[in-house]
PDB file of C-alpha atoms in Angstrom:
ATOM      1  CA  MET A  68     105.896 104.611 116.619  1.00  0.00           C
ATOM      2  CA  VAL A  69     108.456 103.186 120.017  1.00  0.00           C
ATOM      3  CA  LYS A  70     109.952 106.788 119.471  1.00  0.00           C
ATOM      4  CA  ARG A  71     106.564 108.323 119.733  1.00  0.00           C
ATOM      5  CA  GLY A  72     105.850 106.217 123.094  1.00  0.00           C
ATOM      6  CA  SER A  73     102.789 104.427 120.785  1.00  0.00           C
ATOM      7  CA  LEU A  74     104.085 101.395 120.786  1.00  0.00           C
ATOM      8  CA  ASN A  75     103.142  99.312 123.959  1.00  0.00           C
ATOM      9  CA  VAL A  76     102.259  95.796 123.188  1.00  0.00           C
ATOM     10  CA  PRO A  77     104.414  92.847 122.055  1.00  0.00           C
ATOM     11  CA  VAL A  78     105.757  92.347 118.613  1.00  0.00           C
ATOM     12  CA  ILE A  79     106.041  88.691 118.040  1.00  0.00           C
ATOM     13  CA  GLY A  80     107.676  87.102 115.354  1.00  0.00           C
ATOM     14  CA  VAL A  81     106.617  83.945 114.232  1.00  0.00           C
ATOM     15  CA  ALA A  82     108.908  81.538 111.841  1.00  0.00           C
ATOM     16  CA  PHE A  83     109.837  77.978 111.437  1.00  0.00           C
ATOM     17  CA  PRO A  84     113.745  78.315 112.664  1.00  0.00           C
ATOM     18  CA  LYS A  85     114.108  77.637 116.724  1.00  0.00           C
ATOM     19  CA  TRP A  86     115.587  80.728 116.983  1.00  0.00           C
ATOM     20  CA  SER A  87     116.172  82.331 120.356  1.00  0.00           C
ATOM     21  CA  LEU A  88     115.117  85.684 121.580  1.00  0.00           C
ATOM     22  CA  GLU A  89     118.547  86.923 121.800  1.00  0.00           C
ATOM     23  CA  ARG A  90     118.766  85.609 118.036  1.00  0.00           C
ATOM     24  CA  LEU A  91     116.266  87.841 117.001  1.00  0.00           C
ATOM     25  CA  HIS A  92     117.270  90.596 118.845  1.00  0.00           C
ATOM     26  CA  ARG A  93     120.611  90.160 117.061  1.00  0.00           C
ATOM     27  CA  ARG A  94     118.740  90.046 113.930  1.00  0.00           C
ATOM     28  CA  ALA A  95     116.841  93.459 114.866  1.00  0.00           C
ATOM     29  CA  THR A  96     119.987  94.952 115.856  1.00  0.00           C
ATOM     30  CA  ASP A  97     121.571  94.266 112.672  1.00  0.00           C
ATOM     31  CA  SER A  98     118.809  95.125 110.209  1.00  0.00           C
ATOM     32  CA  ILE A  99     118.471  98.735 112.237  1.00  0.00           C
ATOM     33  CA  LYS A 100     121.921  99.271 112.029  1.00  0.00           C
ATOM     34  CA  ARG A 101     122.014  98.777 108.444  1.00  0.00           C
ATOM     35  CA  SER A 102     118.876 100.766 107.336  1.00  0.00           C
ATOM     36  CA  GLY A 103     119.916 103.979 109.250  1.00  0.00           C
ATOM     37  CA  GLY A 104     121.680 103.376 113.179  1.00  0.00           C
ATOM     38  CA  ILE A 105     120.015 103.323 116.465  1.00  0.00           C
ATOM     39  CA  ASP A 106     119.900 107.065 116.729  1.00  0.00           C
ATOM     40  CA  ASN A 107     117.775 106.658 120.344  1.00  0.00           C
ATOM     41  CA  LYS A 108     119.224 104.140 122.685  1.00  0.00           C
ATOM     42  CA  SER A 109     116.569 104.239 125.044  1.00  0.00           C
ATOM     43  CA  ALA A 110     113.596 104.010 122.221  1.00  0.00           C
ATOM     44  CA  PHE A 111     115.793 100.942 120.941  1.00  0.00           C
ATOM     45  CA  GLN A 112     115.959  99.322 124.002  1.00  0.00           C
ATOM     46  CA  HIS A 113     112.076  99.584 124.439  1.00  0.00           C
ATOM     47  CA  LEU A 114     111.718  97.883 121.321  1.00  0.00           C
ATOM     48  CA  LEU A 115     114.293  95.099 121.968  1.00  0.00           C
ATOM     49  CA  SER A 116     111.839  94.519 125.371  1.00  0.00           C
ATOM     50  CA  LEU A 117     108.505  94.295 123.127  1.00  0.00           C
ATOM     51  CA  LEU A 118     110.158  91.606 120.927  1.00  0.00           C
ATOM     52  CA  LYS A 119     108.825  88.106 121.494  1.00  0.00           C
ATOM     53  CA  TYR A 120     109.475  84.722 119.129  1.00  0.00           C
ATOM     54  CA  VAL A 121     107.419  81.506 118.391  1.00  0.00           C
ATOM     55  CA  SER A 122     108.929  78.707 116.943  1.00  0.00           C
ATOM     56  CA  GLY A 123     106.326  76.968 114.760  1.00  0.00           C
ATOM     57  CA  ASP A 124     105.178  75.602 111.695  1.00  0.00           C
ATOM     58  CA  TYR A 125     101.895  77.430 110.371  1.00  0.00           C
ATOM     59  CA  LYS A 126     100.235  73.996 109.637  1.00  0.00           C
ATOM     60  CA  ASP A 127     100.362  72.905 113.402  1.00  0.00           C
ATOM     61  CA  PRO A 128      97.706  74.065 115.409  1.00  0.00           C
ATOM     62  CA  GLY A 129     100.394  74.146 118.098  1.00  0.00           C
ATOM     63  CA  THR A 130     102.166  77.542 116.181  1.00  0.00           C
ATOM     64  CA  PHE A 131      98.741  79.302 116.961  1.00  0.00           C
ATOM     65  CA  THR A 132      98.246  78.287 120.779  1.00  0.00           C
ATOM     66  CA  ALA A 133     102.325  79.316 121.268  1.00  0.00           C
ATOM     67  CA  ILE A 134     101.315  82.672 119.365  1.00  0.00           C
ATOM     68  CA  LYS A 135      97.681  83.063 121.753  1.00  0.00           C
ATOM     69  CA  GLU A 136     100.145  82.665 124.810  1.00  0.00           C
ATOM     70  CA  VAL A 137     102.508  85.306 123.973  1.00  0.00           C
ATOM     71  CA  LEU A 138      99.765  87.897 123.164  1.00  0.00           C
ATOM     72  CA  GLY A 139      98.656  87.362 126.416  1.00  0.00           C
ATOM     73  CA  LYS A 140      95.766  89.957 127.014  1.00  0.00           C
ATOM     74  CA  ALA A 141      96.148  91.837 123.855  1.00  0.00           C
ATOM     75  CA  ARG A 142      92.912  93.127 122.783  1.00  0.00           C
ATOM     76  CA  ARG A 143      93.668  94.325 119.199  1.00  0.00           C
ATOM     77  CA  PRO A 144      96.185  92.335 117.490  1.00  0.00           C
ATOM     78  CA  ALA A 145      97.742  92.850 113.912  1.00  0.00           C
ATOM     79  CA  HIS A 146      98.564  89.888 112.110  1.00  0.00           C
ATOM     80  CA  TYR A 147     101.441  90.630 109.844  1.00  0.00           C
ATOM     81  CA  LEU A 148     101.571  88.051 106.974  1.00  0.00           C
ATOM     82  CA  ALA A 149     104.950  88.550 105.181  1.00  0.00           C
ATOM     83  CA  ILE A 150     104.499  84.801 104.103  1.00  0.00           C
ATOM     84  CA  PRO A 151     104.496  83.053 100.706  1.00  0.00           C
ATOM     85  CA  PRO A 152     100.854  83.395  99.344  1.00  0.00           C
ATOM     86  CA  SER A 153     100.634  79.722  99.426  1.00  0.00           C
ATOM     87  CA  LEU A 154     100.446  80.232 103.102  1.00  0.00           C
ATOM     88  CA  PHE A 155      97.932  82.822 103.494  1.00  0.00           C
ATOM     89  CA  GLU A 156      94.948  80.730 103.763  1.00  0.00           C
ATOM     90  CA  THR A 157      96.304  78.294 105.867  1.00  0.00           C
ATOM     91  CA  VAL A 158      97.047  80.998 108.345  1.00  0.00           C
ATOM     92  CA  ILE A 159      93.975  82.763 107.913  1.00  0.00           C
ATOM     93  CA  GLU A 160      92.117  79.399 109.020  1.00  0.00           C
ATOM     94  CA  GLY A 161      94.743  78.855 111.667  1.00  0.00           C
ATOM     95  CA  LEU A 162      94.107  82.840 113.514  1.00  0.00           C
ATOM     96  CA  GLY A 163      90.446  81.994 113.164  1.00  0.00           C
ATOM     97  CA  ALA A 164      90.675  78.359 114.710  1.00  0.00           C
ATOM     98  CA  ALA A 165      92.927  79.718 117.614  1.00  0.00           C
ATOM     99  CA  LYS A 166      90.336  82.468 118.422  1.00  0.00           C
ATOM    100  CA  LEU A 167      93.005  84.904 117.547  1.00  0.00           C
ATOM    101  CA  ALA A 168      90.386  87.000 115.080  1.00  0.00           C
ATOM    102  CA  GLU A 169      88.177  88.810 117.447  1.00  0.00           C
ATOM    103  CA  HIS A 170      88.792  92.808 117.096  1.00  0.00           C
ATOM    104  CA  ALA A 171      92.157  91.625 114.623  1.00  0.00           C
ATOM    105  CA  ARG A 172      93.694  93.268 111.784  1.00  0.00           C
ATOM    106  CA  VAL A 173      95.427  90.756 109.170  1.00  0.00           C
ATOM    107  CA  ILE A 174      97.832  92.738 107.024  1.00  0.00           C
ATOM    108  CA  VAL A 175      99.408  91.093 104.064  1.00  0.00           C
ATOM    109  CA  GLU A 176     102.834  92.152 102.860  1.00  0.00           C
ATOM    110  CA  LYS A 177     103.005  92.941  99.252  1.00  0.00           C
ATOM    111  CA  PRO A 178     103.480  91.447  96.662  1.00  0.00           C
ATOM    112  CA  PHE A 179      99.443  90.133  97.135  1.00  0.00           C
ATOM    113  CA  GLY A 180     100.025  86.910  94.703  1.00  0.00           C
ATOM    114  CA  ARG A 181     102.379  86.041  92.126  1.00  0.00           C
ATOM    115  CA  ASP A 182     100.166  87.962  89.273  1.00  0.00           C
ATOM    116  CA  LEU A 183      96.905  89.286  88.749  1.00  0.00           C
ATOM    117  CA  VAL A 184      95.086  85.968  88.301  1.00  0.00           C
ATOM    118  CA  SER A 185      96.365  84.648  91.811  1.00  0.00           C
ATOM    119  CA  ALA A 186      96.297  88.270  93.505  1.00  0.00           C
ATOM    120  CA  ARG A 187      92.158  88.231  92.649  1.00  0.00           C
ATOM    121  CA  GLU A 188      91.973  84.884  93.773  1.00  0.00           C
ATOM    122  CA  LEU A 189      93.818  85.511  97.215  1.00  0.00           C
ATOM    123  CA  ASN A 190      91.627  88.735  97.253  1.00  0.00           C
ATOM    124  CA  GLN A 191      88.671  86.713  97.404  1.00  0.00           C
ATOM    125  CA  VAL A 192      90.040  84.076  99.951  1.00  0.00           C
ATOM    126  CA  ALA A 193      90.770  86.908 102.414  1.00  0.00           C
ATOM    127  CA  HIS A 194      87.394  88.361 102.179  1.00  0.00           C
ATOM    128  CA  SER A 195      85.578  84.671 102.268  1.00  0.00           C
ATOM    129  CA  TYR A 196      87.676  84.402 105.186  1.00  0.00           C
ATOM    130  CA  SER A 197      86.911  87.809 106.844  1.00  0.00           C
ATOM    131  CA  ARG A 198      82.948  87.032 106.408  1.00  0.00           C
ATOM    132  CA  LYS A 199      83.332  83.419 107.621  1.00  0.00           C
ATOM    133  CA  THR A 200      85.613  82.724 109.702  1.00  0.00           C
ATOM    134  CA  LEU A 201      87.165  86.180 110.677  1.00  0.00           C
ATOM    135  CA  SER A 202      83.973  87.837 111.056  1.00  0.00           C
ATOM    136  CA  SER A 203      85.512  91.248 112.846  1.00  0.00           C
ATOM    137  CA  VAL A 204      89.104  91.068 110.836  1.00  0.00           C
ATOM    138  CA  SER A 205      90.191  93.936 108.624  1.00  0.00           C
ATOM    139  CA  ILE A 206      92.157  93.031 106.071  1.00  0.00           C
ATOM    140  CA  THR A 207      94.874  95.134 104.872  1.00  0.00           C
ATOM    141  CA  SER A 208      97.552  95.018 102.205  1.00  0.00           C
ATOM    142  CA  TRP A 209     100.828  96.747 103.004  1.00  0.00           C
ATOM    143  CA  ALA A 210     103.752  97.271 100.801  1.00  0.00           C
ATOM    144  CA  ARG A 211     107.420  96.842 101.603  1.00  0.00           C
ATOM    145  CA  LYS A 212     110.171  98.618  99.616  1.00  0.00           C
ATOM    146  CA  ARG A 213     112.318  95.441  98.259  1.00  0.00           C
ATOM    147  CA  SER A 214     115.855  95.681  98.243  1.00  0.00           C
TER     148      SER A 214
END
């Protein structure tokens, strides 16, 4: 997306460790180098300029306040949840409570649950919250190749 010029919004990493932005940049650089390399230095520098980081615990409402601050005036955020299924409900509730759900998308990285039963339960939770708390959220599942 960066190479095509279609990514011009903040990309915010959220995790519990207190990383610096420099450390996130190093992690992104190492990951991209391992998965094929940097073939467009200008696009890569632009990507790094878009990366932001929020350190926090998903059970702490302050984490969602910090995300909202970093999002700034973003109007249609996509919340990509690469988290354990046990945190899914907590994060959805936090997004709704912090008013981060309007015109947003929630993308859930697969595996979605531990088995068919837990996947169905998570699906029910997702749709329940999309109707109650996050009325304008689109919930999508995204598969990522696991190494």
